[in-house]
Amino acid sequence: MQAIAWIEPSGAPGAAGLWGAPAELALPLADRGLQLADGLFETLLVEAGQPLLLSAHLQRWSQSAALLGMEPPPGDERVRALLAEAVSRSGIHTGALRLNWSRGAPAVEAGAGGATGPRGVELPAPGAPSLQPRFWLQLTAAAPQFDPVPVIVSRRERRNASSLLSRCKTFAYGPAIEARREARAAGAADALLESTAGGLCCATTANLLVRRDGQWFTPPLASGCLPGVMRGRALALGLVREGPCPLGPGSAVLLINSLGCRPVLSVNGSPQPLEPEPEAFWRWLLAAG
C-alpha cells in the first residue's frame, strides 16, 4: 500500500484540497515551513482505521501553536474526516498519521504577480497583512516498534533546556538527524541527548524512561524534553516520576513515543537490563484511563 497525502491549496484555507502520493504534492517556495522549518507537526498511530490518542495530540498541537504565536491548527472534526478519506483512498488501516501546520506564507494579492510580505525570518509588522497558515497530512503504512536497540550518548548534539522550541514538536529536526547520523556511524540505532541544563534528556524521536530501584523515572520538562503524549499518560497514571535519569549497570531504559516502546539493549556498548514486555506496558498506557 502506498502512502497518501493531502494538502490545502495555496490561497484557499478550508477548501477541498489536493490528494495524491507524497512525492506528487508540493509546498509553495514562499512557505515558511519549507524555507525556515517554521511549523509544527504531530505523529500518531492509526489502528483499524482509527487515530489513537487524537485528542491528546491535538491538544499539544494547539498549545504549541499558541506558545509560538501561530494561528490555531485544525481540530478534531476536520482531522477525523480527512483521515477517514485517507484510509478509504489508500487502504491503509494501520499506519502513522502525520499532521503538519506551517506558519505559512503571505497571501497572494490579485494581479500582484506573487506573494507580498517580509523576506527572511522577519514576521509581518503589526497592521500588515498576516501570513496564511497551511495544513497538510500524510498517512503511511507502519506498525508500532518494540525491538531492543543499542544506543549511544551523543557527543555532538544536546537539547536546549531554555528554548521554547524544545517544548514543541517543530519541523526543525536538524539536531535529531545529526545525532542519529552519529549513532549510525558508531554502529548504534539511536542516540540519547543530554540537556544543556545537565543530565540525560531524551532520544532523537522518543522520550526516555529509566528504571532504578524498582521505580520508573523520566527527565523533567525543565530539561528540554518534549512533553510526549505517552510520557504524559505514564506520569498521570502514577507509573513514572519526573527526576534525574543517570544510567547504571542495573538501570533498564525504554524509548517511548506514540509509535512504539523500544527497550535499550546497550548504551555506548555497555549492556543494559532489558524490560521484558515493552509492548504490554505500552498497550496498557494506550488503554488505561
PDB file of C-alpha atoms in Angstrom:
ATOM      1  CA  MET A   1       0.000   0.000   0.000  1.00  0.00           C
ATOM      2  CA  GLN A   2       1.294   3.392  -0.974  1.00  0.00           C
ATOM      3  CA  ALA A   3       1.356   6.382   1.357  1.00  0.00           C
ATOM      4  CA  ILE A   4      -1.207   9.072   0.675  1.00  0.00           C
ATOM      5  CA  ALA A   5      -1.135  12.796   1.369  1.00  0.00           C
ATOM      6  CA  TRP A   6      -3.479  15.781   1.334  1.00  0.00           C
ATOM      7  CA  ILE A   7      -2.656  19.487   1.265  1.00  0.00           C
ATOM      8  CA  GLU A   8      -4.593  22.707   1.313  1.00  0.00           C
ATOM      9  CA  PRO A   9      -4.293  24.523  -1.987  1.00  0.00           C
ATOM     10  CA  SER A  10      -2.469  27.832  -1.838  1.00  0.00           C
ATOM     11  CA  GLY A  11      -4.765  30.746  -1.073  1.00  0.00           C
ATOM     12  CA  ALA A  12      -7.743  28.621  -0.046  1.00  0.00           C
ATOM     13  CA  PRO A  13      -7.789  27.613   3.639  1.00  0.00           C
ATOM     14  CA  GLY A  14     -10.563  25.155   4.361  1.00  0.00           C
ATOM     15  CA  ALA A  15     -11.050  24.242   0.693  1.00  0.00           C
ATOM     16  CA  ALA A  16     -11.367  20.690  -0.598  1.00  0.00           C
ATOM     17  CA  GLY A  17      -7.618  20.344  -1.003  1.00  0.00           C
ATOM     18  CA  LEU A  18      -5.492  18.088  -3.151  1.00  0.00           C
ATOM     19  CA  TRP A  19      -4.962  14.333  -2.716  1.00  0.00           C
ATOM     20  CA  GLY A  20      -2.023  12.363  -4.070  1.00  0.00           C
ATOM     21  CA  ALA A  21       1.161  10.469  -3.347  1.00  0.00           C
ATOM     22  CA  PRO A  22       3.518  12.477  -1.086  1.00  0.00           C
ATOM     23  CA  ALA A  23       6.028  12.835  -3.938  1.00  0.00           C
ATOM     24  CA  GLU A  24       3.347  14.359  -6.183  1.00  0.00           C
ATOM     25  CA  LEU A  25       2.279  17.213  -3.904  1.00  0.00           C
ATOM     26  CA  ALA A  26       4.312  20.309  -3.127  1.00  0.00           C
ATOM     27  CA  LEU A  27       4.580  23.396  -0.951  1.00  0.00           C
ATOM     28  CA  PRO A  28       4.937  26.871  -2.450  1.00  0.00           C
ATOM     29  CA  LEU A  29       8.532  28.076  -2.240  1.00  0.00           C
ATOM     30  CA  ALA A  30       7.417  31.061  -0.145  1.00  0.00           C
ATOM     31  CA  ASP A  31       6.037  28.861   2.649  1.00  0.00           C
ATOM     32  CA  ARG A  32       7.920  29.406   5.921  1.00  0.00           C
ATOM     33  CA  GLY A  33       7.563  25.735   6.803  1.00  0.00           C
ATOM     34  CA  LEU A  34       9.699  24.919   3.761  1.00  0.00           C
ATOM     35  CA  GLN A  35      12.076  27.866   3.970  1.00  0.00           C
ATOM     36  CA  LEU A  36      12.599  28.141   7.723  1.00  0.00           C
ATOM     37  CA  ALA A  37      11.194  24.972   9.349  1.00  0.00           C
ATOM     38  CA  ASP A  38       8.628  27.355  10.877  1.00  0.00           C
ATOM     39  CA  GLY A  39       5.886  24.907  11.686  1.00  0.00           C
ATOM     40  CA  LEU A  40       4.564  22.161  13.934  1.00  0.00           C
ATOM     41  CA  PHE A  41       3.629  18.539  13.421  1.00  0.00           C
ATOM     42  CA  GLU A  42       2.078  15.637  15.272  1.00  0.00           C
ATOM     43  CA  THR A  43       2.598  11.959  14.518  1.00  0.00           C
ATOM     44  CA  LEU A  44       0.128   9.399  15.836  1.00  0.00           C
ATOM     45  CA  LEU A  45      -0.723   5.768  15.337  1.00  0.00           C
ATOM     46  CA  VAL A  46      -3.732   4.649  13.319  1.00  0.00           C
ATOM     47  CA  GLU A  47      -5.084   1.160  14.034  1.00  0.00           C
ATOM     48  CA  ALA A  48      -8.198  -0.346  12.454  1.00  0.00           C
ATOM     49  CA  GLY A  49      -8.569   2.962  10.633  1.00  0.00           C
ATOM     50  CA  GLN A  50      -8.899   4.949  13.880  1.00  0.00           C
ATOM     51  CA  PRO A  51      -6.459   7.522  15.293  1.00  0.00           C
ATOM     52  CA  LEU A  52      -5.167   6.650  18.756  1.00  0.00           C
ATOM     53  CA  LEU A  53      -4.999   9.392  21.409  1.00  0.00           C
ATOM     54  CA  LEU A  54      -6.035  12.003  18.856  1.00  0.00           C
ATOM     55  CA  SER A  55      -7.396  14.420  21.463  1.00  0.00           C
ATOM     56  CA  ALA A  56      -4.111  14.465  23.364  1.00  0.00           C
ATOM     57  CA  HIS A  57      -2.126  15.076  20.179  1.00  0.00           C
ATOM     58  CA  LEU A  58      -4.434  17.868  19.037  1.00  0.00           C
ATOM     59  CA  GLN A  59      -4.238  19.486  22.462  1.00  0.00           C
ATOM     60  CA  ARG A  60      -0.428  19.546  22.329  1.00  0.00           C
ATOM     61  CA  TRP A  61      -0.566  20.819  18.731  1.00  0.00           C
ATOM     62  CA  SER A  62      -2.875  23.677  19.697  1.00  0.00           C
ATOM     63  CA  GLN A  63      -0.905  24.569  22.837  1.00  0.00           C
ATOM     64  CA  SER A  64       2.343  24.612  20.876  1.00  0.00           C
ATOM     65  CA  ALA A  65       0.850  26.889  18.224  1.00  0.00           C
ATOM     66  CA  ALA A  66      -0.287  29.321  20.916  1.00  0.00           C
ATOM     67  CA  LEU A  67       3.142  29.216  22.571  1.00  0.00           C
ATOM     68  CA  LEU A  68       4.849  30.124  19.277  1.00  0.00           C
ATOM     69  CA  GLY A  69       2.310  32.783  18.297  1.00  0.00           C
ATOM     70  CA  MET A  70       0.824  30.800  15.413  1.00  0.00           C
ATOM     71  CA  GLU A  71      -2.778  30.570  14.303  1.00  0.00           C
ATOM     72  CA  PRO A  72      -4.767  27.671  15.858  1.00  0.00           C
ATOM     73  CA  PRO A  73      -4.369  24.444  13.847  1.00  0.00           C
ATOM     74  CA  PRO A  74      -7.312  22.314  12.668  1.00  0.00           C
ATOM     75  CA  GLY A  75      -9.417  20.470  15.198  1.00  0.00           C
ATOM     76  CA  ASP A  76     -10.865  17.021  15.780  1.00  0.00           C
ATOM     77  CA  GLU A  77     -13.748  17.039  13.302  1.00  0.00           C
ATOM     78  CA  ARG A  78     -11.656  18.114  10.333  1.00  0.00           C
ATOM     79  CA  VAL A  79      -8.779  15.750  11.086  1.00  0.00           C
ATOM     80  CA  ARG A  80     -11.087  12.754  11.512  1.00  0.00           C
ATOM     81  CA  ALA A  81     -12.889  13.495   8.257  1.00  0.00           C
ATOM     82  CA  LEU A  82      -9.630  13.743   6.321  1.00  0.00           C
ATOM     83  CA  LEU A  83      -8.243  10.591   7.952  1.00  0.00           C
ATOM     84  CA  ALA A  84     -11.371   8.628   7.027  1.00  0.00           C
ATOM     85  CA  GLU A  85     -10.923   9.673   3.398  1.00  0.00           C
ATOM     86  CA  ALA A  86      -7.201   8.890   3.507  1.00  0.00           C
ATOM     87  CA  VAL A  87      -7.938   5.369   4.784  1.00  0.00           C
ATOM     88  CA  SER A  88     -10.596   4.882   2.107  1.00  0.00           C
ATOM     89  CA  ARG A  89      -8.348   6.096  -0.715  1.00  0.00           C
ATOM     90  CA  SER A  90      -5.194   4.251   0.377  1.00  0.00           C
ATOM     91  CA  GLY A  91      -6.489   1.098   2.058  1.00  0.00           C
ATOM     92  CA  ILE A  92      -4.077   1.777   4.940  1.00  0.00           C
ATOM     93  CA  HIS A  93      -5.776   0.757   8.183  1.00  0.00           C
ATOM     94  CA  THR A  94      -2.637   0.535  10.333  1.00  0.00           C
ATOM     95  CA  GLY A  95      -0.117   3.299   9.957  1.00  0.00           C
ATOM     96  CA  ALA A  96       1.431   6.577  11.009  1.00  0.00           C
ATOM     97  CA  LEU A  97      -0.553   9.762  10.500  1.00  0.00           C
ATOM     98  CA  ARG A  98       1.487  12.956  10.365  1.00  0.00           C
ATOM     99  CA  LEU A  99      -0.349  16.280  10.754  1.00  0.00           C
ATOM    100  CA  ASN A 100       1.556  19.366   9.585  1.00  0.00           C
ATOM    101  CA  TRP A 101       0.853  23.021  10.379  1.00  0.00           C
ATOM    102  CA  SER A 102       3.065  25.714   8.854  1.00  0.00           C
ATOM    103  CA  ARG A 103       3.066  29.398   9.754  1.00  0.00           C
ATOM    104  CA  GLY A 104       2.564  29.651   6.013  1.00  0.00           C
ATOM    105  CA  ALA A 105       3.254  32.370   3.507  1.00  0.00           C
ATOM    106  CA  PRO A 106       1.999  35.844   2.615  1.00  0.00           C
ATOM    107  CA  ALA A 107      -1.325  35.823   0.815  1.00  0.00           C
ATOM    108  CA  VAL A 108      -1.120  36.256  -2.949  1.00  0.00           C
ATOM    109  CA  GLU A 109      -2.722  39.529  -3.995  1.00  0.00           C
ATOM    110  CA  ALA A 110      -4.732  39.507  -7.207  1.00  0.00           C
ATOM    111  CA  GLY A 111      -2.694  40.977 -10.049  1.00  0.00           C
ATOM    112  CA  ALA A 112       0.417  41.347  -7.873  1.00  0.00           C
ATOM    113  CA  GLY A 113       2.291  38.573  -9.644  1.00  0.00           C
ATOM    114  CA  GLY A 114       3.246  36.820  -6.403  1.00  0.00           C
ATOM    115  CA  ALA A 115       3.085  36.838  -2.647  1.00  0.00           C
ATOM    116  CA  THR A 116       3.856  40.025  -0.740  1.00  0.00           C
ATOM    117  CA  GLY A 117       5.436  40.274   2.671  1.00  0.00           C
ATOM    118  CA  PRO A 118       8.765  40.354   4.513  1.00  0.00           C
ATOM    119  CA  ARG A 119      11.572  38.022   3.478  1.00  0.00           C
ATOM    120  CA  GLY A 120      13.855  36.049   5.758  1.00  0.00           C
ATOM    121  CA  VAL A 121      12.972  35.345   9.373  1.00  0.00           C
ATOM    122  CA  GLU A 122      11.064  38.598   9.904  1.00  0.00           C
ATOM    123  CA  LEU A 123       7.342  38.275  10.649  1.00  0.00           C
ATOM    124  CA  PRO A 124       4.774  40.771   9.317  1.00  0.00           C
ATOM    125  CA  ALA A 125       4.711  44.050  11.219  1.00  0.00           C
ATOM    126  CA  PRO A 126       1.609  44.935  13.291  1.00  0.00           C
ATOM    127  CA  GLY A 127      -1.166  46.073  10.974  1.00  0.00           C
ATOM    128  CA  ALA A 128       0.426  44.466   7.900  1.00  0.00           C
ATOM    129  CA  PRO A 129      -1.310  41.604   6.064  1.00  0.00           C
ATOM    130  CA  SER A 130      -0.899  38.419   8.080  1.00  0.00           C
ATOM    131  CA  LEU A 131       0.608  35.161   6.905  1.00  0.00           C
ATOM    132  CA  GLN A 132      -1.708  32.464   5.620  1.00  0.00           C
ATOM    133  CA  PRO A 133      -1.072  29.213   7.556  1.00  0.00           C
ATOM    134  CA  ARG A 134      -1.135  25.901   5.729  1.00  0.00           C
ATOM    135  CA  PHE A 135      -2.253  22.411   6.759  1.00  0.00           C
ATOM    136  CA  TRP A 136      -1.297  19.113   5.191  1.00  0.00           C
ATOM    137  CA  LEU A 137      -1.185  15.488   6.280  1.00  0.00           C
ATOM    138  CA  GLN A 138       0.309  12.163   5.284  1.00  0.00           C
ATOM    139  CA  LEU A 139      -0.763   8.600   6.081  1.00  0.00           C
ATOM    140  CA  THR A 140       1.907   5.907   5.742  1.00  0.00           C
ATOM    141  CA  ALA A 141       1.633   2.186   6.422  1.00  0.00           C
ATOM    142  CA  ALA A 142       3.573   1.441   9.613  1.00  0.00           C
ATOM    143  CA  ALA A 143       3.457  -0.819  12.656  1.00  0.00           C
ATOM    144  CA  PRO A 144       4.478   0.106  16.218  1.00  0.00           C
ATOM    145  CA  GLN A 145       8.044  -0.838  17.115  1.00  0.00           C
ATOM    146  CA  PHE A 146       9.140  -2.795  20.205  1.00  0.00           C
ATOM    147  CA  ASP A 147      12.523  -4.268  19.207  1.00  0.00           C
ATOM    148  CA  PRO A 148      15.511  -3.688  21.543  1.00  0.00           C
ATOM    149  CA  VAL A 149      18.063  -1.184  20.227  1.00  0.00           C
ATOM    150  CA  PRO A 150      21.683  -0.277  21.004  1.00  0.00           C
ATOM    151  CA  VAL A 151      22.185   3.458  21.584  1.00  0.00           C
ATOM    152  CA  ILE A 152      24.968   5.940  22.256  1.00  0.00           C
ATOM    153  CA  VAL A 153      25.013   9.203  24.174  1.00  0.00           C
ATOM    154  CA  SER A 154      25.592  11.902  21.563  1.00  0.00           C
ATOM    155  CA  ARG A 155      28.811  13.882  21.895  1.00  0.00           C
ATOM    156  CA  ARG A 156      27.760  16.430  19.280  1.00  0.00           C
ATOM    157  CA  GLU A 157      24.144  17.367  19.993  1.00  0.00           C
ATOM    158  CA  ARG A 158      22.325  18.492  23.137  1.00  0.00           C
ATOM    159  CA  ARG A 159      18.740  19.501  23.882  1.00  0.00           C
ATOM    160  CA  ASN A 160      18.285  23.198  24.656  1.00  0.00           C
ATOM    161  CA  ALA A 161      16.606  23.406  28.065  1.00  0.00           C
ATOM    162  CA  SER A 162      15.720  27.104  27.735  1.00  0.00           C
ATOM    163  CA  SER A 163      14.267  27.167  24.206  1.00  0.00           C
ATOM    164  CA  LEU A 164      10.534  27.417  23.559  1.00  0.00           C
ATOM    165  CA  LEU A 165      11.118  25.183  20.529  1.00  0.00           C
ATOM    166  CA  SER A 166      12.158  22.309  22.806  1.00  0.00           C
ATOM    167  CA  ARG A 167       8.657  22.373  24.290  1.00  0.00           C
ATOM    168  CA  CYS A 168       7.046  21.942  20.843  1.00  0.00           C
ATOM    169  CA  LYS A 169       7.186  19.340  18.075  1.00  0.00           C
ATOM    170  CA  THR A 170       8.524  21.612  15.338  1.00  0.00           C
ATOM    171  CA  PHE A 171       9.754  20.926  11.814  1.00  0.00           C
ATOM    172  CA  ALA A 172      13.311  21.793  12.972  1.00  0.00           C
ATOM    173  CA  TYR A 173      14.752  18.280  13.370  1.00  0.00           C
ATOM    174  CA  GLY A 174      18.325  19.052  12.313  1.00  0.00           C
ATOM    175  CA  PRO A 175      19.874  18.183  15.714  1.00  0.00           C
ATOM    176  CA  ALA A 176      17.997  14.862  15.838  1.00  0.00           C
ATOM    177  CA  ILE A 177      19.146  13.995  12.323  1.00  0.00           C
ATOM    178  CA  GLU A 178      22.771  14.735  13.202  1.00  0.00           C
ATOM    179  CA  ALA A 179      22.575  12.739  16.433  1.00  0.00           C
ATOM    180  CA  ARG A 180      21.066   9.800  14.542  1.00  0.00           C
ATOM    181  CA  ARG A 181      23.876  10.026  11.955  1.00  0.00           C
ATOM    182  CA  GLU A 182      26.383   9.972  14.789  1.00  0.00           C
ATOM    183  CA  ALA A 183      24.712   6.883  16.236  1.00  0.00           C
ATOM    184  CA  ARG A 184      24.677   5.019  12.931  1.00  0.00           C
ATOM    185  CA  ALA A 185      28.377   5.804  12.388  1.00  0.00           C
ATOM    186  CA  ALA A 186      29.054   4.219  15.794  1.00  0.00           C
ATOM    187  CA  GLY A 187      27.064   1.090  14.928  1.00  0.00           C
ATOM    188  CA  ALA A 188      24.078   2.030  17.112  1.00  0.00           C
ATOM    189  CA  ALA A 189      20.418   2.526  16.209  1.00  0.00           C
ATOM    190  CA  ASP A 190      19.730   5.756  18.104  1.00  0.00           C
ATOM    191  CA  ALA A 191      21.295   8.432  20.279  1.00  0.00           C
ATOM    192  CA  LEU A 192      20.415   9.809  23.693  1.00  0.00           C
ATOM    193  CA  LEU A 193      20.694  13.575  24.028  1.00  0.00           C
ATOM    194  CA  GLU A 194      21.931  15.359  27.099  1.00  0.00           C
ATOM    195  CA  SER A 195      20.310  18.593  28.249  1.00  0.00           C
ATOM    196  CA  THR A 196      22.091  21.943  28.281  1.00  0.00           C
ATOM    197  CA  ALA A 197      20.940  22.017  31.919  1.00  0.00           C
ATOM    198  CA  GLY A 198      22.803  18.765  32.616  1.00  0.00           C
ATOM    199  CA  GLY A 199      21.826  15.106  32.624  1.00  0.00           C
ATOM    200  CA  LEU A 200      20.133  12.950  30.041  1.00  0.00           C
ATOM    201  CA  CYS A 201      17.069  14.397  28.340  1.00  0.00           C
ATOM    202  CA  CYS A 202      15.610  12.206  25.571  1.00  0.00           C
ATOM    203  CA  ALA A 203      16.334  10.210  22.438  1.00  0.00           C
ATOM    204  CA  THR A 204      16.184  11.653  18.932  1.00  0.00           C
ATOM    205  CA  THR A 205      12.471  10.895  18.467  1.00  0.00           C
ATOM    206  CA  ALA A 206      11.326   9.463  21.783  1.00  0.00           C
ATOM    207  CA  ASN A 207      11.028  10.226  25.456  1.00  0.00           C
ATOM    208  CA  LEU A 208      13.336   8.499  27.903  1.00  0.00           C
ATOM    209  CA  LEU A 209      12.233   6.235  30.758  1.00  0.00           C
ATOM    210  CA  VAL A 210      14.820   4.830  33.190  1.00  0.00           C
ATOM    211  CA  ARG A 211      14.054   2.284  35.903  1.00  0.00           C
ATOM    212  CA  ARG A 212      16.173   2.274  39.018  1.00  0.00           C
ATOM    213  CA  ASP A 213      15.424   0.680  42.390  1.00  0.00           C
ATOM    214  CA  GLY A 214      12.085  -0.578  41.025  1.00  0.00           C
ATOM    215  CA  GLN A 215      10.812   2.882  40.026  1.00  0.00           C
ATOM    216  CA  TRP A 216      10.497   4.379  36.543  1.00  0.00           C
ATOM    217  CA  PHE A 217      11.784   7.933  36.064  1.00  0.00           C
ATOM    218  CA  THR A 218      11.683  10.377  33.150  1.00  0.00           C
ATOM    219  CA  PRO A 219      13.581  13.674  32.826  1.00  0.00           C
ATOM    220  CA  PRO A 220      11.531  16.741  33.811  1.00  0.00           C
ATOM    221  CA  LEU A 221      10.266  19.161  31.171  1.00  0.00           C
ATOM    222  CA  ALA A 222      12.796  21.678  32.517  1.00  0.00           C
ATOM    223  CA  SER A 223      15.456  19.518  30.837  1.00  0.00           C
ATOM    224  CA  GLY A 224      14.073  20.495  27.429  1.00  0.00           C
ATOM    225  CA  CYS A 225      12.471  17.144  26.637  1.00  0.00           C
ATOM    226  CA  LEU A 226       9.323  17.167  24.551  1.00  0.00           C
ATOM    227  CA  PRO A 227       6.083  16.749  26.552  1.00  0.00           C
ATOM    228  CA  GLY A 228       5.340  13.443  24.869  1.00  0.00           C
ATOM    229  CA  VAL A 229       1.797  12.087  24.854  1.00  0.00           C
ATOM    230  CA  MET A 230       2.771   8.626  26.132  1.00  0.00           C
ATOM    231  CA  ARG A 231       5.141  10.167  28.679  1.00  0.00           C
ATOM    232  CA  GLY A 232       2.242  12.278  29.926  1.00  0.00           C
ATOM    233  CA  ARG A 233      -0.017   9.252  30.292  1.00  0.00           C
ATOM    234  CA  ALA A 234       2.599   7.340  32.254  1.00  0.00           C
ATOM    235  CA  LEU A 235       3.002  10.284  34.638  1.00  0.00           C
ATOM    236  CA  ALA A 236      -0.749  10.812  35.013  1.00  0.00           C
ATOM    237  CA  LEU A 237      -1.227   7.137  35.874  1.00  0.00           C
ATOM    238  CA  GLY A 238       1.487   7.275  38.522  1.00  0.00           C
ATOM    239  CA  LEU A 239       3.676   4.709  36.767  1.00  0.00           C
ATOM    240  CA  VAL A 240       6.530   7.148  36.209  1.00  0.00           C
ATOM    241  CA  ARG A 241       8.019  10.021  38.210  1.00  0.00           C
ATOM    242  CA  GLU A 242       9.961  13.030  36.970  1.00  0.00           C
ATOM    243  CA  GLY A 243      13.551  13.142  38.089  1.00  0.00           C
ATOM    244  CA  PRO A 244      17.189  12.774  37.054  1.00  0.00           C
ATOM    245  CA  CYS A 245      17.903   9.734  34.884  1.00  0.00           C
ATOM    246  CA  PRO A 246      21.523   8.668  35.377  1.00  0.00           C
ATOM    247  CA  LEU A 247      22.353   5.317  33.860  1.00  0.00           C
ATOM    248  CA  GLY A 248      23.910   2.495  35.847  1.00  0.00           C
ATOM    249  CA  PRO A 249      24.568  -1.210  35.301  1.00  0.00           C
ATOM    250  CA  GLY A 250      21.179  -2.083  36.830  1.00  0.00           C
ATOM    251  CA  SER A 251      19.118   0.550  35.004  1.00  0.00           C
ATOM    252  CA  ALA A 252      16.539  -0.588  32.449  1.00  0.00           C
ATOM    253  CA  VAL A 253      15.875   2.000  29.734  1.00  0.00           C
ATOM    254  CA  LEU A 254      12.887   2.491  27.433  1.00  0.00           C
ATOM    255  CA  LEU A 255      12.461   4.841  24.481  1.00  0.00           C
ATOM    256  CA  ILE A 256       8.757   5.614  24.250  1.00  0.00           C
ATOM    257  CA  ASN A 257       6.546   7.567  21.866  1.00  0.00           C
ATOM    258  CA  SER A 258       3.197   7.232  20.112  1.00  0.00           C
ATOM    259  CA  LEU A 259       4.609   4.741  17.588  1.00  0.00           C
ATOM    260  CA  GLY A 260       6.190   2.272  19.969  1.00  0.00           C
ATOM    261  CA  CYS A 261       8.251   1.450  23.028  1.00  0.00           C
ATOM    262  CA  ARG A 262      11.782   0.154  22.446  1.00  0.00           C
ATOM    263  CA  PRO A 263      13.975  -1.287  25.203  1.00  0.00           C
ATOM    264  CA  VAL A 264      17.604  -0.150  25.165  1.00  0.00           C
ATOM    265  CA  LEU A 265      19.956  -3.065  24.644  1.00  0.00           C
ATOM    266  CA  SER A 266      23.168  -1.160  25.372  1.00  0.00           C
ATOM    267  CA  VAL A 267      24.463   2.384  25.910  1.00  0.00           C
ATOM    268  CA  ASN A 268      27.859   3.225  24.417  1.00  0.00           C
ATOM    269  CA  GLY A 269      28.444  -0.516  24.176  1.00  0.00           C
ATOM    270  CA  SER A 270      27.617  -1.257  27.834  1.00  0.00           C
ATOM    271  CA  PRO A 271      24.742  -3.779  28.179  1.00  0.00           C
ATOM    272  CA  GLN A 272      21.571  -2.664  29.971  1.00  0.00           C
ATOM    273  CA  PRO A 273      18.911  -4.896  31.584  1.00  0.00           C
ATOM    274  CA  LEU A 274      16.034  -5.437  29.178  1.00  0.00           C
ATOM    275  CA  GLU A 275      12.427  -4.657  30.055  1.00  0.00           C
ATOM    276  CA  PRO A 276      10.730  -7.992  29.237  1.00  0.00           C
ATOM    277  CA  GLU A 277       7.324  -6.768  27.999  1.00  0.00           C
ATOM    278  CA  PRO A 278       7.587  -3.316  26.431  1.00  0.00           C
ATOM    279  CA  GLU A 279       4.562  -3.841  24.194  1.00  0.00           C
ATOM    280  CA  ALA A 280       2.335  -4.865  27.111  1.00  0.00           C
ATOM    281  CA  PHE A 281       3.418  -1.761  29.047  1.00  0.00           C
ATOM    282  CA  TRP A 282       2.824   0.491  26.022  1.00  0.00           C
ATOM    283  CA  ARG A 283      -0.558  -1.070  25.196  1.00  0.00           C
ATOM    284  CA  TRP A 284      -1.647  -0.670  28.787  1.00  0.00           C
ATOM    285  CA  LEU A 285      -0.806   3.043  28.630  1.00  0.00           C
ATOM    286  CA  LEU A 286      -2.889   3.335  25.463  1.00  0.00           C
ATOM    287  CA  ALA A 287      -5.922   1.650  27.001  1.00  0.00           C
ATOM    288  CA  ALA A 288      -5.798   2.985  30.558  1.00  0.00           C
ATOM    289  CA  GLY A 289      -7.758   5.997  31.696  1.00  0.00           C
TER     290      GLY A 289
END
